[in-house]
Amino acid sequence: MSEVLDSVGHARTLRARCGLAWRAFLDGRISESRAIRIARLAGSLPDDREAWTAFDTGATERAQRVTPSSFDTAARALREKVHAESIEERHRRALRDRGVWLTAELDGMATLTALLPADKAHAVMTRLDRAARHLATTAGEECSLAQLRADALADLLAGGPTAGPPTTTTSNPSAATTTASATRRNGNRSRTPAMST
């Protein structure tokens, strides 16, 4: 249901703010993914018809000309250029939207989403990636880095061993890591080793 509502919302935004992009999408000149990206960025602009028109014109032209990776960068830069407010004002307002949400998924899984200031989000990801890469070096580890990052995140936030000292009596750090990884492979996913900060 949320995906349907999102699609309806994107269509409304394009029709109201980006008529050129809407027509280009209907005519098949730009892809659905680019139309959605344009709608999301246009929806973040203030109620300023001049800014909408400038963004619509530039984004539609770029969407038909540049590669997908280049388009995302170009569209974001264009949004920055036409936005009437300073980045400082926008960041202060955006901070009010920060939060964490849980979405139920199939087969006993769930998605945890966090909207954070960019510097803090990058710091969190760096720490999770460091833990995942450390775990990936242990003997017999077969999980992907993405899976290991998920394990580290769960351990940190749910109070698993990653959040504190390793739960072992040995003074050998490599032994603690091996024990923790072996325990994880045997089904207890909350036994990742402690991470250095």
mmCIF file of C-alpha atoms in Angstrom:
data_model
loop_
_atom_site.group_PDB
_atom_site.id
_atom_site.type_symbol
_atom_site.label_atom_id
_atom_site.label_comp_id
_atom_site.label_asym_id
_atom_site.label_seq_id
_atom_site.Cartn_x
_atom_site.Cartn_y
_atom_site.Cartn_z
ATOM 1 C CA MET A 1 0.000 0.000 0.000
ATOM 2 C CA SER A 2 2.793 2.458 0.878
ATOM 3 C CA GLU A 3 4.414 1.914 -2.547
ATOM 4 C CA VAL A 4 1.112 2.688 -4.268
ATOM 5 C CA LEU A 5 0.654 5.829 -2.187
ATOM 6 C CA ASP A 6 4.242 6.848 -2.953
ATOM 7 C CA SER A 7 3.584 6.436 -6.684
ATOM 8 C CA VAL A 8 0.417 8.525 -6.457
ATOM 9 C CA GLY A 9 2.299 11.195 -4.525
ATOM 10 C CA HIS A 10 5.119 11.297 -7.084
ATOM 11 C CA ALA A 11 2.613 11.641 -9.936
ATOM 12 C CA ARG A 12 0.871 14.521 -8.175
ATOM 13 C CA THR A 13 4.174 16.280 -7.546
ATOM 14 C CA LEU A 14 5.215 15.949 -11.193
ATOM 15 C CA ARG A 15 1.868 17.205 -12.482
ATOM 16 C CA ALA A 16 1.850 20.164 -10.081
ATOM 17 C CA ARG A 17 5.515 21.181 -10.163
ATOM 18 C CA CYS A 18 7.250 19.539 -13.119
ATOM 19 C CA GLY A 19 4.967 19.454 -16.131
ATOM 20 C CA LEU A 20 7.845 18.946 -18.580
ATOM 21 C CA ALA A 21 9.138 15.922 -16.681
ATOM 22 C CA TRP A 22 5.602 14.508 -16.371
ATOM 23 C CA ARG A 23 5.047 14.758 -20.138
ATOM 24 C CA ALA A 24 8.494 13.310 -20.868
ATOM 25 C CA PHE A 25 7.687 10.346 -18.604
ATOM 26 C CA LEU A 26 4.288 9.761 -20.243
ATOM 27 C CA ASP A 27 5.931 9.932 -23.684
ATOM 28 C CA GLY A 28 8.581 7.408 -22.648
ATOM 29 C CA ARG A 29 11.450 9.882 -22.998
ATOM 30 C CA ILE A 30 12.561 9.453 -19.377
ATOM 31 C CA SER A 31 12.466 6.318 -17.221
ATOM 32 C CA GLU A 32 10.228 5.750 -14.217
ATOM 33 C CA SER A 33 13.229 5.797 -11.858
ATOM 34 C CA ARG A 34 14.325 9.211 -13.142
ATOM 35 C CA ALA A 35 10.784 10.557 -12.961
ATOM 36 C CA ILE A 36 10.573 9.403 -9.330
ATOM 37 C CA ARG A 37 13.916 11.045 -8.554
ATOM 38 C CA ILE A 38 12.730 14.310 -10.117
ATOM 39 C CA ALA A 39 9.485 14.143 -8.114
ATOM 40 C CA ARG A 40 11.318 13.539 -4.834
ATOM 41 C CA LEU A 41 13.689 16.441 -5.372
ATOM 42 C CA ALA A 42 10.932 18.763 -6.625
ATOM 43 C CA GLY A 43 8.858 17.866 -3.589
ATOM 44 C CA SER A 44 11.654 19.123 -1.349
ATOM 45 C CA LEU A 45 11.625 22.589 -2.936
ATOM 46 C CA PRO A 46 9.723 25.446 -1.273
ATOM 47 C CA ASP A 47 6.440 26.728 -2.728
ATOM 48 C CA ASP A 48 8.165 28.821 -5.382
ATOM 49 C CA ARG A 49 6.883 28.464 -8.944
ATOM 50 C CA GLU A 50 10.016 30.052 -10.395
ATOM 51 C CA ALA A 51 12.201 27.460 -8.653
ATOM 52 C CA TRP A 52 9.893 24.635 -9.800
ATOM 53 C CA THR A 53 10.114 25.798 -13.426
ATOM 54 C CA ALA A 54 13.906 26.122 -13.345
ATOM 55 C CA PHE A 55 14.270 22.709 -11.757
ATOM 56 C CA ASP A 56 11.760 21.074 -14.112
ATOM 57 C CA THR A 57 13.468 22.462 -17.204
ATOM 58 C CA GLY A 58 16.973 21.527 -16.119
ATOM 59 C CA ALA A 59 16.136 18.117 -14.654
ATOM 60 C CA THR A 60 14.068 17.023 -17.660
ATOM 61 C CA GLU A 61 16.814 18.020 -20.060
ATOM 62 C CA ARG A 62 19.474 16.196 -18.028
ATOM 63 C CA ALA A 63 17.288 13.106 -17.564
ATOM 64 C CA GLN A 64 17.211 12.621 -21.331
ATOM 65 C CA ARG A 65 20.918 13.226 -21.860
ATOM 66 C CA VAL A 66 23.166 11.916 -19.069
ATOM 67 C CA THR A 67 23.924 8.476 -17.607
ATOM 68 C CA PRO A 68 21.956 7.258 -14.541
ATOM 69 C CA SER A 69 24.822 7.865 -12.096
ATOM 70 C CA SER A 70 25.524 11.298 -13.559
ATOM 71 C CA PHE A 71 21.841 12.208 -13.499
ATOM 72 C CA ASP A 72 21.501 11.720 -9.751
ATOM 73 C CA THR A 73 24.468 14.009 -9.091
ATOM 74 C CA ALA A 74 23.306 16.579 -11.650
ATOM 75 C CA ALA A 75 19.730 16.634 -10.344
ATOM 76 C CA ARG A 76 20.872 17.139 -6.752
ATOM 77 C CA ALA A 77 23.207 19.961 -7.819
ATOM 78 C CA LEU A 78 20.382 21.597 -9.772
ATOM 79 C CA ARG A 79 18.093 21.371 -6.747
ATOM 80 C CA GLU A 80 20.757 23.119 -4.653
ATOM 81 C CA LYS A 81 21.128 25.846 -7.291
ATOM 82 C CA VAL A 82 17.433 26.723 -7.574
ATOM 83 C CA HIS A 83 16.562 26.416 -3.857
ATOM 84 C CA ALA A 84 15.867 29.848 -2.390
ATOM 85 C CA GLU A 85 16.957 28.994 1.159
ATOM 86 C CA SER A 86 20.523 28.605 2.370
ATOM 87 C CA ILE A 87 21.869 25.150 3.175
ATOM 88 C CA GLU A 88 22.178 26.181 6.835
ATOM 89 C CA GLU A 89 18.462 27.053 7.056
ATOM 90 C CA ARG A 90 17.474 23.828 5.312
ATOM 91 C CA HIS A 91 19.699 21.712 7.532
ATOM 92 C CA ARG A 92 18.193 23.239 10.686
ATOM 93 C CA ARG A 93 14.698 22.438 9.423
ATOM 94 C CA ALA A 94 15.682 18.969 8.189
ATOM 95 C CA LEU A 95 17.011 18.091 11.660
ATOM 96 C CA ARG A 96 13.427 18.222 12.930
ATOM 97 C CA ASP A 97 12.596 15.301 10.620
ATOM 98 C CA ARG A 98 15.231 12.961 12.082
ATOM 99 C CA GLY A 99 13.925 9.690 13.414
ATOM 100 C CA VAL A 100 13.997 5.900 13.375
ATOM 101 C CA TRP A 101 11.265 3.699 11.893
ATOM 102 C CA LEU A 102 10.575 -0.034 11.898
ATOM 103 C CA THR A 103 8.827 -1.713 8.970
ATOM 104 C CA ALA A 104 7.677 -5.338 9.178
ATOM 105 C CA GLU A 105 8.928 -7.554 6.342
ATOM 106 C CA LEU A 106 8.177 -11.130 5.307
ATOM 107 C CA ASP A 107 9.569 -14.313 6.846
ATOM 108 C CA GLY A 108 10.357 -12.957 10.295
ATOM 109 C CA MET A 109 12.419 -9.991 9.089
ATOM 110 C CA ALA A 110 12.073 -6.232 9.525
ATOM 111 C CA THR A 111 13.641 -3.094 8.079
ATOM 112 C CA LEU A 112 15.076 -0.525 10.472
ATOM 113 C CA THR A 113 15.414 2.922 8.881
ATOM 114 C CA ALA A 114 17.132 5.953 10.400
ATOM 115 C CA LEU A 115 17.160 9.520 9.105
ATOM 116 C CA LEU A 116 20.232 11.205 10.629
ATOM 117 C CA PRO A 117 22.546 14.142 10.002
ATOM 118 C CA ALA A 118 24.882 13.026 7.194
ATOM 119 C CA ASP A 119 28.079 13.214 9.254
ATOM 120 C CA LYS A 120 26.635 10.955 11.957
ATOM 121 C CA ALA A 121 25.202 8.510 9.420
ATOM 122 C CA HIS A 122 28.606 8.227 7.715
ATOM 123 C CA ALA A 123 30.287 7.687 11.082
ATOM 124 C CA VAL A 124 27.825 4.895 11.935
ATOM 125 C CA MET A 125 28.364 3.231 8.555
ATOM 126 C CA THR A 126 32.137 3.488 8.892
ATOM 127 C CA ARG A 127 32.027 1.803 12.288
ATOM 128 C CA LEU A 128 29.729 -0.975 11.043
ATOM 129 C CA ASP A 129 31.885 -1.510 7.975
ATOM 130 C CA ARG A 130 35.029 -1.720 10.096
ATOM 131 C CA ALA A 131 33.417 -4.394 12.274
ATOM 132 C CA ALA A 132 32.167 -6.313 9.227
ATOM 133 C CA ARG A 133 35.568 -6.302 7.543
ATOM 134 C CA HIS A 134 37.171 -7.503 10.787
ATOM 135 C CA LEU A 135 34.686 -10.370 11.030
ATOM 136 C CA ALA A 136 35.188 -11.262 7.367
ATOM 137 C CA THR A 137 38.845 -12.129 8.078
ATOM 138 C CA THR A 138 37.983 -14.886 10.571
ATOM 139 C CA ALA A 139 38.464 -18.472 9.472
ATOM 140 C CA GLY A 140 35.414 -20.061 7.905
ATOM 141 C CA GLU A 141 33.368 -16.849 7.717
ATOM 142 C CA GLU A 142 31.031 -17.068 4.713
ATOM 143 C CA CYS A 143 28.675 -14.125 5.243
ATOM 144 C CA SER A 144 28.711 -11.128 2.920
ATOM 145 C CA LEU A 145 29.868 -7.737 4.187
ATOM 146 C CA ALA A 146 26.257 -6.533 4.076
ATOM 147 C CA GLN A 147 25.181 -9.423 6.316
ATOM 148 C CA LEU A 148 28.065 -8.803 8.698
ATOM 149 C CA ARG A 149 27.213 -5.096 8.907
ATOM 150 C CA ALA A 150 23.637 -6.074 9.788
ATOM 151 C CA ASP A 151 24.927 -8.434 12.510
ATOM 152 C CA ALA A 152 27.154 -5.705 13.951
ATOM 153 C CA LEU A 153 24.288 -3.191 13.949
ATOM 154 C CA ALA A 154 21.978 -5.619 15.731
ATOM 155 C CA ASP A 155 24.647 -6.411 18.317
ATOM 156 C CA LEU A 156 25.384 -2.752 19.013
ATOM 157 C CA LEU A 157 21.766 -1.694 19.398
ATOM 158 C CA ALA A 158 20.331 -4.829 20.993
ATOM 159 C CA GLY A 159 23.114 -5.082 23.582
ATOM 160 C CA GLY A 160 25.058 -7.975 22.065
ATOM 161 C CA PRO A 161 28.780 -8.481 22.639
ATOM 162 C CA THR A 162 29.709 -5.930 19.952
ATOM 163 C CA ALA A 163 28.444 -3.206 22.269
ATOM 164 C CA GLY A 164 30.909 -4.135 25.012
ATOM 165 C CA PRO A 165 33.883 -6.344 25.816
ATOM 166 C CA PRO A 166 34.010 -9.809 24.231
ATOM 167 C CA THR A 167 32.220 -12.416 26.337
ATOM 168 C CA THR A 168 35.224 -14.663 26.790
ATOM 169 C CA THR A 169 37.719 -15.423 29.506
ATOM 170 C CA THR A 170 40.714 -15.621 27.172
ATOM 171 C CA SER A 171 43.222 -12.782 26.995
ATOM 172 C CA ASN A 172 43.968 -13.587 23.338
ATOM 173 C CA PRO A 173 41.954 -11.189 21.091
ATOM 174 C CA SER A 174 42.245 -13.429 18.017
ATOM 175 C CA ALA A 175 40.881 -16.363 20.000
ATOM 176 C CA ALA A 176 37.964 -14.220 21.157
ATOM 177 C CA THR A 177 37.235 -13.249 17.555
ATOM 178 C CA THR A 178 37.406 -16.849 16.368
ATOM 179 C CA THR A 179 35.135 -18.039 19.162
ATOM 180 C CA ALA A 180 32.618 -15.296 18.513
ATOM 181 C CA SER A 181 32.565 -15.952 14.764
ATOM 182 C CA ALA A 182 32.198 -19.696 15.266
ATOM 183 C CA THR A 183 29.289 -19.137 17.638
ATOM 184 C CA ARG A 184 27.618 -16.890 15.052
ATOM 185 C CA ARG A 185 27.975 -19.570 12.370
ATOM 186 C CA ASN A 186 26.297 -22.036 14.709
ATOM 187 C CA GLY A 187 23.144 -19.935 14.741
ATOM 188 C CA ASN A 188 23.618 -17.264 17.425
ATOM 189 C CA ARG A 189 23.899 -14.149 15.265
ATOM 190 C CA SER A 190 24.482 -11.864 18.255
ATOM 191 C CA ARG A 191 28.039 -12.996 18.969
ATOM 192 C CA THR A 192 30.124 -10.604 16.921
ATOM 193 C CA PRO A 193 33.368 -9.428 18.572
ATOM 194 C CA ALA A 194 33.805 -6.124 20.317
ATOM 195 C CA MET A 195 34.736 -3.247 18.041
ATOM 196 C CA SER A 196 37.458 -0.763 18.745
ATOM 197 C CA THR A 197 36.418 2.864 18.564
#
